[in-house]
PDB file of C-alpha atoms (C1' of nucleotides) in Angstrom:
ATOM      1  CA  MET A 764       0.302  -0.268   0.058  1.00 47.00           C
ATOM      2  CA  LEU A 765       2.891   2.749   0.734  1.00 43.00           C
ATOM      3  CA  TYR A 766       6.866   2.787  -0.307  1.00 44.00           C
ATOM      4  CA  ARG A 767       9.507   3.175   2.103  1.00 48.00           C
ATOM      5  CA  LYS A 768      10.993   6.557   1.453  1.00 49.00           C
ATOM      6  CA  GLU A 769       9.616   9.850   0.651  1.00 66.00           C
ATOM      7  CA  LEU A 770       8.542  10.445   3.468  1.00 77.00           C
ATOM      8  CA  PRO A 771       6.705  14.262   4.745  1.00 85.00           C
ATOM      9  CA  ALA A 772       8.735  16.656   6.490  1.00 85.00           C
ATOM     10  CA  CYS A 773       5.658  17.122   9.420  1.00 89.00           C
ATOM     11  CA  PRO A 774       7.046  14.104  12.626  1.00 92.00           C
ATOM     12  CA  VAL A 775       3.113  14.597  12.478  1.00 92.00           C
ATOM     13  CA  GLU A 776       2.601  13.120   8.895  1.00 90.00           C
ATOM     14  CA  THR A 777       4.874  10.669   9.149  1.00 90.00           C
ATOM     15  CA  THR A 778       3.773   8.597  12.492  1.00 92.00           C
ATOM     16  CA  LEU A 779      -0.049   8.981  10.583  1.00 90.00           C
ATOM     17  CA  THR A 780       1.802   7.427   6.896  1.00 87.00           C
ATOM     18  CA  LEU A 781       2.905   4.178   8.609  1.00 89.00           C
ATOM     19  CA  ILE A 782      -0.353   3.427  11.343  1.00 88.00           C
ATOM     20  CA  SER A 783      -3.131   6.130  10.066  1.00 84.00           C
ATOM     21  CA  ASP A 784      -5.091   2.592   9.660  1.00 84.00           C
ATOM     22  CA  ARG A 785      -7.822   1.923  12.026  1.00 84.00           C
ATOM     23  CA  TRP A 786      -5.876  -2.060  12.101  1.00 90.00           C
ATOM     24  CA  LYS A 787      -2.746  -0.936  12.085  1.00 92.00           C
ATOM     25  CA  VAL A 788      -2.519   0.950  15.203  1.00 92.00           C
ATOM     26  CA  LEU A 789      -4.991  -2.707  17.016  1.00 92.00           C
ATOM     27  CA  ILE A 790      -2.653  -5.050  15.791  1.00 94.00           C
ATOM     28  CA  LEU A 791       0.329  -3.005  16.819  1.00 95.00           C
ATOM     29  CA  ASN A 792      -1.728  -2.737  20.381  1.00 94.00           C
ATOM     30  CA  HIS A 793      -2.388  -6.606  20.376  1.00 94.00           C
ATOM     31  CA  LEU A 794       1.296  -6.797  19.275  1.00 96.00           C
ATOM     32  CA  MET A 795       3.092  -5.052  22.488  1.00 96.00           C
ATOM     33  CA  ALA A 796       1.148  -8.114  24.007  1.00 96.00           C
ATOM     34  CA  GLY A 797       4.216 -10.693  22.833  1.00 96.00           C
ATOM     35  CA  THR A 798       4.155 -12.558  19.609  1.00 97.00           C
ATOM     36  CA  LYS A 799       0.416 -14.208  18.565  1.00 97.00           C
ATOM     37  CA  ARG A 800      -0.094 -16.579  15.437  1.00 96.00           C
ATOM     38  CA  PHE A 801      -2.582 -15.140  12.262  1.00 96.00           C
ATOM     39  CA  GLY A 802      -5.633 -16.559  13.917  1.00 95.00           C
ATOM     40  CA  GLU A 803      -5.170 -15.248  17.166  1.00 94.00           C
ATOM     41  CA  LEU A 804      -4.584 -11.776  16.226  1.00 94.00           C
ATOM     42  CA  LYS A 805      -7.819 -12.552  14.112  1.00 93.00           C
ATOM     43  CA  LYS A 806      -9.381 -13.420  16.567  1.00 92.00           C
ATOM     44  CA  GLU A 807      -9.300 -10.606  19.171  1.00 92.00           C
ATOM     45  CA  ILE A 808      -9.178  -8.086  16.880  1.00 90.00           C
ATOM     46  CA  GLY A 809     -12.860  -9.451  15.300  1.00 87.00           C
ATOM     47  CA  LYS A 810     -14.617  -7.626  13.107  1.00 87.00           C
ATOM     48  CA  VAL A 811     -11.622  -7.270  10.570  1.00 92.00           C
ATOM     49  CA  THR A 812     -11.696  -9.847   7.423  1.00 93.00           C
ATOM     50  CA  GLN A 813      -8.795 -11.996   7.128  1.00 94.00           C
ATOM     51  CA  LYS A 814      -7.428 -10.295   3.992  1.00 94.00           C
ATOM     52  CA  VAL A 815      -7.297  -7.115   4.805  1.00 94.00           C
ATOM     53  CA  LEU A 816      -5.616  -7.983   8.102  1.00 95.00           C
ATOM     54  CA  THR A 817      -3.388  -9.817   6.106  1.00 95.00           C
ATOM     55  CA  ALA A 818      -2.445  -6.550   3.922  1.00 94.00           C
ATOM     56  CA  ASN A 819      -1.912  -4.449   6.890  1.00 94.00           C
ATOM     57  CA  LEU A 820       0.552  -7.175   8.789  1.00 95.00           C
ATOM     58  CA  ARG A 821       2.326  -7.126   5.222  1.00 94.00           C
ATOM     59  CA  ASP A 822       2.497  -3.341   4.710  1.00 92.00           C
ATOM     60  CA  MET A 823       3.815  -3.267   8.595  1.00 94.00           C
ATOM     61  CA  GLU A 824       6.367  -5.453   8.032  1.00 94.00           C
ATOM     62  CA  ALA A 825       7.591  -3.290   5.132  1.00 91.00           C
ATOM     63  CA  SER A 826       7.481  -0.557   7.382  1.00 90.00           C
ATOM     64  CA  GLY A 827      10.034  -2.565   9.534  1.00 92.00           C
ATOM     65  CA  LEU A 828       7.110  -2.500  12.726  1.00 94.00           C
ATOM     66  CA  LEU A 829       6.893  -6.123  12.611  1.00 96.00           C
ATOM     67  CA  THR A 830       8.206  -9.917  11.614  1.00 96.00           C
ATOM     68  CA  ARG A 831       6.888 -12.519  10.038  1.00 96.00           C
ATOM     69  CA  LYS A 832       8.058 -16.079  10.817  1.00 96.00           C
ATOM     70  CA  VAL A 833       6.929 -18.853   9.401  1.00 95.00           C
ATOM     71  CA  TYR A 834       7.032 -22.295  10.269  1.00 94.00           C
ATOM     72  CA  ALA A 835       7.961 -25.373   7.939  1.00 90.00           C
ATOM     73  CA  GLU A 836       5.440 -27.279   9.632  1.00 88.00           C
ATOM     74  CA  VAL A 837       2.192 -29.166   9.190  1.00 84.00           C
ATOM     75  CA  PRO A 838      -0.631 -26.842   9.517  1.00 89.00           C
ATOM     76  CA  PRO A 839       1.612 -23.988   9.106  1.00 92.00           C
ATOM     77  CA  ARG A 840       2.620 -21.831  11.777  1.00 95.00           C
ATOM     78  CA  VAL A 841       2.569 -18.178  10.995  1.00 96.00           C
ATOM     79  CA  GLU A 842       4.110 -16.052  13.629  1.00 97.00           C
ATOM     80  CA  TYR A 843       4.391 -12.058  14.551  1.00 97.00           C
ATOM     81  CA  THR A 844       5.916 -10.329  17.328  1.00 97.00           C
ATOM     82  CA  LEU A 845       6.871  -6.273  17.041  1.00 97.00           C
ATOM     83  CA  THR A 846      10.277  -5.647  15.962  1.00 96.00           C
ATOM     84  CA  ASP A 847      12.054  -2.635  18.764  1.00 96.00           C
ATOM     85  CA  LEU A 848      10.637  -0.084  15.884  1.00 95.00           C
ATOM     86  CA  GLY A 849       7.339  -1.278  16.475  1.00 95.00           C
ATOM     87  CA  ARG A 850       7.850  -1.737  19.971  1.00 97.00           C
ATOM     88  CA  SER A 851       8.654   2.139  20.137  1.00 96.00           C
ATOM     89  CA  LEU A 852       5.273   2.663  19.368  1.00 96.00           C
ATOM     90  CA  LYS A 853       3.840   2.146  23.353  1.00 97.00           C
ATOM     91  CA  PRO A 854       3.838   5.525  24.467  1.00 96.00           C
ATOM     92  CA  VAL A 855       1.993   6.790  21.520  1.00 95.00           C
ATOM     93  CA  LEU A 856      -0.553   3.721  22.169  1.00 95.00           C
ATOM     94  CA  ASP A 857       0.075   4.257  25.838  1.00 96.00           C
ATOM     95  CA  ALA A 858      -1.003   7.958  24.992  1.00 96.00           C
ATOM     96  CA  MET A 859      -4.254   6.791  22.878  1.00 95.00           C
ATOM     97  CA  ALA A 860      -5.459   4.260  25.637  1.00 95.00           C
ATOM     98  CA  ALA A 861      -5.322   7.373  28.576  1.00 96.00           C
ATOM     99  CA  TRP A 862      -6.923  10.051  26.634  1.00 95.00           C
ATOM    100  CA  GLY A 863      -9.944   6.902  25.172  1.00 93.00           C
ATOM    101  CA  LYS A 864     -10.881   6.118  29.190  1.00 93.00           C
ATOM    102  CA  HIS A 865     -11.029  10.021  29.478  1.00 92.00           C
ATOM    103  CA  TYR A 866     -12.982  10.057  26.225  1.00 90.00           C
ATOM    104  CA  GLN A 867     -15.813   7.801  28.006  1.00 89.00           C
ATOM    105  CA  ALA A 868     -15.621   8.854  31.198  1.00 88.00           C
ATOM    106  CA  GLU A 869     -16.903  12.198  29.361  1.00 81.00           C
ATOM    107  CA  ASN A 870     -19.330  10.664  27.558  1.00 77.00           C
ATOM    108  CA  ALA A 871     -20.640   8.433  30.337  1.00 76.00           C
ATOM    109  CA  LYS A 872     -21.477  12.220  32.037  1.00 73.00           C
ATOM    110  CA  LEU A 873     -24.051  13.935  29.439  1.00 64.00           C
ATOM    111  CA  PRO A 874     -25.918  10.936  27.895  1.00 59.00           C
ATOM    112  CA  SER A 875     -28.866  10.839  29.661  1.00 51.00           C
ATOM    113  CA  ALA A 876     -28.591   6.809  28.175  1.00 48.00           C
ATOM    114  CA  GLU A 877     -28.404   3.657  30.308  1.00 47.00           C
ATOM    115  CA  THR A 878     -24.690   3.464  28.537  1.00 48.00           C
ATOM    116  CA  ALA A 879     -23.130   1.808  31.123  1.00 47.00           C
ATOM    117  CA  SER A 880     -21.684   1.298  34.165  1.00 47.00           C
ATOM    118  CA  ALA A 881     -18.569   3.083  35.881  1.00 46.00           C
ATOM    119  CA  ASP A 882     -16.206   0.488  35.658  1.00 48.00           C
ATOM    120  CA  ASP A 883     -16.726  -0.843  31.766  1.00 48.00           C
ATOM    121  CA  SER A 884     -14.314   2.756  31.567  1.00 44.00           C
ATOM    122  CA  GLN A 885     -11.154  -0.295  32.339  1.00 49.00           C
ATOM    123  CA  LYS A 886     -12.613  -2.989  30.131  1.00 52.00           C
ATOM    124  CA  ALA A 887      -9.989  -4.540  28.576  1.00 64.00           C
ATOM    125  CA  CYS A 888      -9.137  -4.956  25.128  1.00 70.00           C
TER     126      CYS A 888
ATOM    127  CA  MET B1204     -20.137   9.939   9.693  1.00 44.00           C
ATOM    128  CA  LEU B1205     -20.205   8.603  12.884  1.00 41.00           C
ATOM    129  CA  TYR B1206     -22.253   9.228  15.652  1.00 42.00           C
ATOM    130  CA  ARG B1207     -22.555   9.566  19.168  1.00 47.00           C
ATOM    131  CA  LYS B1208     -22.905   6.967  21.748  1.00 48.00           C
ATOM    132  CA  GLU B1209     -21.707   3.352  20.713  1.00 64.00           C
ATOM    133  CA  LEU B1210     -17.909   3.337  22.314  1.00 76.00           C
ATOM    134  CA  PRO B1211     -16.485  -0.011  22.157  1.00 84.00           C
ATOM    135  CA  ALA B1212     -14.985  -1.107  25.832  1.00 85.00           C
ATOM    136  CA  CYS B1213     -11.792  -0.621  24.492  1.00 88.00           C
ATOM    137  CA  PRO B1214     -10.092   2.702  25.380  1.00 92.00           C
ATOM    138  CA  VAL B1215      -7.890   2.604  22.386  1.00 91.00           C
ATOM    139  CA  GLU B1216     -10.471   2.234  19.827  1.00 89.00           C
ATOM    140  CA  THR B1217     -12.440   4.893  21.235  1.00 89.00           C
ATOM    141  CA  THR B1218      -9.867   7.041  19.993  1.00 91.00           C
ATOM    142  CA  LEU B1219      -9.491   5.809  17.281  1.00 90.00           C
ATOM    143  CA  THR B1220     -13.416   5.331  16.693  1.00 87.00           C
ATOM    144  CA  LEU B1221     -13.114   9.999  17.108  1.00 89.00           C
ATOM    145  CA  ILE B1222      -9.210  10.361  15.196  1.00 88.00           C
ATOM    146  CA  SER B1223      -8.039   7.449  12.729  1.00 83.00           C
ATOM    147  CA  ASP B1224      -8.630  10.244  10.476  1.00 84.00           C
ATOM    148  CA  ARG B1225      -5.533  10.989   8.779  1.00 85.00           C
ATOM    149  CA  TRP B1226      -7.007  13.948   8.460  1.00 91.00           C
ATOM    150  CA  LYS B1227      -8.422  14.716  11.562  1.00 92.00           C
ATOM    151  CA  VAL B1228      -5.488  14.426  13.196  1.00 92.00           C
ATOM    152  CA  LEU B1229      -3.782  16.839  10.833  1.00 92.00           C
ATOM    153  CA  ILE B1230      -6.674  19.823  11.754  1.00 94.00           C
ATOM    154  CA  LEU B1231      -6.167  18.883  15.484  1.00 95.00           C
ATOM    155  CA  ASN B1232      -1.982  19.632  15.270  1.00 94.00           C
ATOM    156  CA  HIS B1233      -2.712  22.378  13.130  1.00 94.00           C
ATOM    157  CA  LEU B1234      -5.611  23.697  15.581  1.00 96.00           C
ATOM    158  CA  MET B1235      -3.115  22.701  18.555  1.00 96.00           C
ATOM    159  CA  ALA B1236      -1.520  26.401  17.399  1.00 96.00           C
ATOM    160  CA  GLY B1237      -5.178  28.396  18.339  1.00 96.00           C
ATOM    161  CA  THR B1238      -8.390  29.857  16.240  1.00 97.00           C
ATOM    162  CA  LYS B1239      -7.821  28.958  12.222  1.00 97.00           C
ATOM    163  CA  ARG B1240     -10.101  30.538   9.868  1.00 96.00           C
ATOM    164  CA  PHE B1241     -11.720  27.672   7.089  1.00 96.00           C
ATOM    165  CA  GLY B1242      -9.067  29.342   4.722  1.00 95.00           C
ATOM    166  CA  GLU B1243      -6.111  29.175   6.976  1.00 95.00           C
ATOM    167  CA  LEU B1244      -6.367  25.628   7.209  1.00 94.00           C
ATOM    168  CA  LYS B1245      -7.047  24.828   3.957  1.00 94.00           C
ATOM    169  CA  LYS B1246      -3.838  26.199   2.974  1.00 92.00           C
ATOM    170  CA  GLU B1247      -1.540  24.984   6.253  1.00 92.00           C
ATOM    171  CA  ILE B1248      -2.865  20.972   5.054  1.00 91.00           C
ATOM    172  CA  GLY B1249      -2.800  21.278   1.970  1.00 87.00           C
ATOM    173  CA  LYS B1250      -3.469  18.203  -0.402  1.00 87.00           C
ATOM    174  CA  VAL B1251      -6.856  18.148   1.129  1.00 92.00           C
ATOM    175  CA  THR B1252      -9.807  18.818  -0.826  1.00 93.00           C
ATOM    176  CA  GLN B1253     -12.200  21.796   0.385  1.00 94.00           C
ATOM    177  CA  LYS B1254     -14.979  19.008   0.744  1.00 94.00           C
ATOM    178  CA  VAL B1255     -13.398  16.195   2.855  1.00 94.00           C
ATOM    179  CA  LEU B1256     -12.255  19.480   5.141  1.00 95.00           C
ATOM    180  CA  THR B1257     -15.532  20.748   5.547  1.00 96.00           C
ATOM    181  CA  ALA B1258     -16.787  17.047   6.420  1.00 94.00           C
ATOM    182  CA  ASN B1259     -13.854  16.375   8.663  1.00 94.00           C
ATOM    183  CA  LEU B1260     -14.473  19.445  10.897  1.00 95.00           C
ATOM    184  CA  ARG B1261     -18.247  18.721  10.740  1.00 94.00           C
ATOM    185  CA  ASP B1262     -17.134  15.240  12.305  1.00 92.00           C
ATOM    186  CA  MET B1263     -15.572  17.080  14.573  1.00 93.00           C
ATOM    187  CA  GLU B1264     -17.921  20.255  15.690  1.00 94.00           C
ATOM    188  CA  ALA B1265     -20.108  16.679  16.017  1.00 91.00           C
ATOM    189  CA  SER B1266     -17.737  14.859  19.020  1.00 90.00           C
ATOM    190  CA  GLY B1267     -16.607  17.824  20.810  1.00 92.00           C
ATOM    191  CA  LEU B1268     -13.636  18.064  19.948  1.00 94.00           C
ATOM    192  CA  LEU B1269     -13.964  21.691  18.790  1.00 96.00           C
ATOM    193  CA  THR B1270     -16.213  24.892  17.984  1.00 96.00           C
ATOM    194  CA  ARG B1271     -17.298  26.353  14.814  1.00 96.00           C
ATOM    195  CA  LYS B1272     -17.920  29.595  14.974  1.00 96.00           C
ATOM    196  CA  VAL B1273     -19.749  31.810  11.925  1.00 95.00           C
ATOM    197  CA  TYR B1274     -19.482  35.944  11.806  1.00 95.00           C
ATOM    198  CA  ALA B1275     -21.662  36.961  10.370  1.00 90.00           C
ATOM    199  CA  GLU B1276     -19.560  39.292   8.145  1.00 88.00           C
ATOM    200  CA  VAL B1277     -19.386  40.045   3.671  1.00 85.00           C
ATOM    201  CA  PRO B1278     -16.964  38.045   3.230  1.00 89.00           C
ATOM    202  CA  PRO B1279     -18.177  35.417   5.496  1.00 92.00           C
ATOM    203  CA  ARG B1280     -15.577  34.323   8.058  1.00 95.00           C
ATOM    204  CA  VAL B1281     -15.340  30.973  10.106  1.00 96.00           C
ATOM    205  CA  GLU B1282     -13.732  30.144  12.993  1.00 97.00           C
ATOM    206  CA  TYR B1283     -12.283  26.898  14.519  1.00 97.00           C
ATOM    207  CA  THR B1284     -12.080  26.834  17.863  1.00 97.00           C
ATOM    208  CA  LEU B1285     -10.379  23.089  19.865  1.00 97.00           C
ATOM    209  CA  THR B1286     -12.574  22.140  22.803  1.00 96.00           C
ATOM    210  CA  ASP B1287     -11.312  21.643  26.504  1.00 96.00           C
ATOM    211  CA  LEU B1288     -11.709  17.640  25.030  1.00 95.00           C
ATOM    212  CA  GLY B1289      -9.442  18.296  21.385  1.00 95.00           C
ATOM    213  CA  ARG B1290      -6.941  20.316  23.333  1.00 97.00           C
ATOM    214  CA  SER B1291      -7.217  17.301  25.274  1.00 96.00           C
ATOM    215  CA  LEU B1292      -5.587  14.959  23.272  1.00 96.00           C
ATOM    216  CA  LYS B1293      -2.140  16.705  22.481  1.00 97.00           C
ATOM    217  CA  PRO B1294      -0.185  14.821  25.227  1.00 96.00           C
ATOM    218  CA  VAL B1295      -1.139  11.697  21.803  1.00 95.00           C
ATOM    219  CA  LEU B1296       0.116  14.776  19.342  1.00 95.00           C
ATOM    220  CA  ASP B1297       3.253  14.700  20.853  1.00 96.00           C
ATOM    221  CA  ALA B1298       4.472  11.065  21.175  1.00 96.00           C
ATOM    222  CA  MET B1299       2.814  10.825  17.567  1.00 95.00           C
ATOM    223  CA  ALA B1300       5.501  13.738  16.513  1.00 95.00           C
ATOM    224  CA  ALA B1301       7.615  12.295  19.000  1.00 96.00           C
ATOM    225  CA  TRP B1302       7.938   9.508  17.504  1.00 95.00           C
ATOM    226  CA  GLY B1303       7.487  10.258  13.654  1.00 93.00           C
ATOM    227  CA  LYS B1304      10.745  12.534  13.991  1.00 93.00           C
ATOM    228  CA  HIS B1305      12.714   9.038  16.013  1.00 92.00           C
ATOM    229  CA  TYR B1306      11.575   7.416  12.706  1.00 90.00           C
ATOM    230  CA  GLN B1307      13.151   9.597  10.133  1.00 89.00           C
ATOM    231  CA  ALA B1308      16.052   9.448  12.068  1.00 88.00           C
ATOM    232  CA  GLU B1309      16.267   5.843  11.743  1.00 82.00           C
ATOM    233  CA  ASN B1310      15.273   5.914   8.184  1.00 77.00           C
ATOM    234  CA  ALA B1311      17.056   7.978   6.904  1.00 76.00           C
ATOM    235  CA  LYS B1312      20.429   6.088   8.667  1.00 73.00           C
ATOM    236  CA  LEU B1313      19.266   2.953   5.985  1.00 64.00           C
ATOM    237  CA  PRO B1314      19.335   4.306   2.397  1.00 59.00           C
ATOM    238  CA  SER B1315      21.996   4.502  -0.135  1.00 51.00           C
ATOM    239  CA  ALA B1316      19.623   7.459  -0.760  1.00 48.00           C
ATOM    240  CA  GLU B1317      20.059  11.610  -0.762  1.00 47.00           C
ATOM    241  CA  THR B1318      17.305  11.858   1.408  1.00 48.00           C
ATOM    242  CA  ALA B1319      17.856  14.442   3.637  1.00 47.00           C
ATOM    243  CA  SER B1320      20.436  16.686   5.065  1.00 47.00           C
ATOM    244  CA  ALA B1321      19.505  15.320   9.438  1.00 46.00           C
ATOM    245  CA  ASP B1322      18.231  18.932  10.244  1.00 48.00           C
ATOM    246  CA  ASP B1323      15.648  18.478   8.159  1.00 48.00           C
ATOM    247  CA  SER B1324      13.736  16.242  10.630  1.00 44.00           C
ATOM    248  CA  GLN B1325      12.923  19.276  12.786  1.00 49.00           C
ATOM    249  CA  LYS B1326      11.243  20.744   9.842  1.00 52.00           C
ATOM    250  CA  ALA B1327       7.456  22.082  11.096  1.00 65.00           C
ATOM    251  CA  CYS B1328       3.993  21.234   9.582  1.00 71.00           C
TER     252      CYS B1328
ATOM    253  C1'  DC C1243      -3.776 -22.441   8.790  1.00 61.16           C
ATOM    254  C1'  DA C1244      -3.261 -19.135   6.535  1.00 61.16           C
ATOM    255  C1'  DG C1245      -3.292 -16.925   3.216  1.00 61.16           C
ATOM    256  C1'  DG C1246      -3.841 -16.631  -1.776  1.00 61.16           C
ATOM    257  C1'  DA C1247      -6.897 -15.191  -6.008  1.00 61.16           C
ATOM    258  C1'  DT C1248     -10.634 -12.761  -7.309  1.00 61.16           C
ATOM    259  C1'  DC C1249     -15.607 -10.995  -8.706  1.00 61.16           C
ATOM    260  C1'  DC C1250     -18.386  -7.080  -6.324  1.00 61.16           C
ATOM    261  C1'  DA C1251     -20.095  -3.855  -2.831  1.00 61.16           C
ATOM    262  C1'  DA C1252     -19.823   0.103  -0.665  1.00 61.16           C
ATOM    263  C1'  DA C1253     -16.951   4.245   0.718  1.00 61.16           C
ATOM    264  C1'  DA C1254     -13.714   8.029   0.673  1.00 61.16           C
ATOM    265  C1'  DT C1255     -12.406  11.807  -2.106  1.00 61.16           C
ATOM    266  C1'  DG C1256     -11.481  14.278  -6.020  1.00 61.16           C
ATOM    267  C1'  DA C1257     -13.444  17.623  -9.410  1.00 61.16           C
ATOM    268  C1'  DT C1258     -16.755  20.840 -11.343  1.00 61.16           C
ATOM    269  C1'  DA C1259     -20.525  24.323 -11.100  1.00 61.16           C
ATOM    270  C1'  DC C1260     -22.852  27.151  -7.894  1.00 61.16           C
ATOM    271  C1'  DT C1261     -24.749  30.866  -3.707  1.00 61.16           C
ATOM    272  C1'  DG C1262     -25.693  33.174   1.132  1.00 61.16           C
TER     273       DG C1262
ATOM    274  C1'  DC D 944     -15.108  33.372   1.754  1.00 61.16           C
ATOM    275  C1'  DA D 945     -17.193  29.415   3.120  1.00 61.16           C
ATOM    276  C1'  DG D 946     -19.630  26.389   1.755  1.00 61.16           C
ATOM    277  C1'  DT D 947     -22.795  23.171  -0.955  1.00 61.16           C
ATOM    278  C1'  DA D 948     -24.630  19.761  -4.500  1.00 61.16           C
ATOM    279  C1'  DT D 949     -23.829  16.488  -8.180  1.00 61.16           C
ATOM    280  C1'  DC D 950     -21.268  12.726 -10.940  1.00 61.16           C
ATOM    281  C1'  DA D 951     -17.081  10.440 -11.906  1.00 61.16           C
ATOM    282  C1'  DT D 952     -13.176   7.535  -9.920  1.00 61.16           C
ATOM    283  C1'  DT D 953     -10.703   5.533  -7.230  1.00 61.16           C
ATOM    284  C1'  DT D 954      -9.826   2.526  -2.716  1.00 61.16           C
ATOM    285  C1'  DT D 955     -11.040   0.273   0.611  1.00 61.16           C
ATOM    286  C1'  DG D 956     -13.627  -3.758   2.164  1.00 61.16           C
ATOM    287  C1'  DG D 957     -16.430  -7.896   2.590  1.00 61.16           C
ATOM    288  C1'  DA D 958     -17.867 -12.874   0.578  1.00 61.16           C
ATOM    289  C1'  DT D 959     -15.747 -16.570  -1.234  1.00 61.16           C
ATOM    290  C1'  DC D 960     -13.735 -20.582  -2.747  1.00 61.16           C
ATOM    291  C1'  DC D 961      -8.871 -22.603  -3.502  1.00 61.16           C
ATOM    292  C1'  DT D 962      -4.564 -24.570  -1.768  1.00 61.16           C
ATOM    293  C1'  DG D 963       0.124 -25.871   0.490  1.00 61.16           C
TER     294       DG D 963
END
DNA sequence: CAGGATCCAAAATGATACTG
DNA sequence: CAGTATCATTTTGGATCCTG
């Protein structure tokens, strides 16, 4: 989808070029916990299709964010692991997680709805 | 594009729901510097079309990230200002900017290309 | 199990023209 | 100036079927 080099001058744009994709951020988020197999990722992320997940993983591999290891077994096994560069995005994800909680809390105040109990904002991913 | 309520349980996903859009992040980034007029934003961001910019601004207004103020003048003037909630995203943008610089630096090492001089990584947006 | 290959539907974006 | 409206196009995503 995108090719290396040709990075925008603005650092924020550079970051966006690599992870503006919704799925990529979620993939990063899940892989922060450690190496995962393709199937695990797919199940955890849920709504994504295999085609899209594969495409995103390939992009991220090309960007140097993660590595793909294929085991010569039957049935096949493929594991994805973040590189140091990928792990270095943790502060960004942490910031997003922190803000997300904040927003959920703010949002829970206003509505007259029965949105959820307060502790739901602590749900895992 | 998206409607309030119905937020994902995962905080990271919640954040993505609001700003996964490439343009939204850039808009936030520019508005962090202060109130701007529509035309200013458009010029600064550059590649975006007026239609897309308008749509994104409306979304963000609906999400409570910014306010839109119309002056009853001729020619018309419309200013966009971040709300407290919008400004609270600064840590996220800062984290992205920091990582972007890091990636630019990493990327500048490997290539055999004449990509740019080191100080270019400090360019403004 | 982990995809590659296809075909198709849906959504985002671009280009223009027009207006209060 | 800051949009809205419309049309054409590009991108993206979903659904399937197939295979090492």
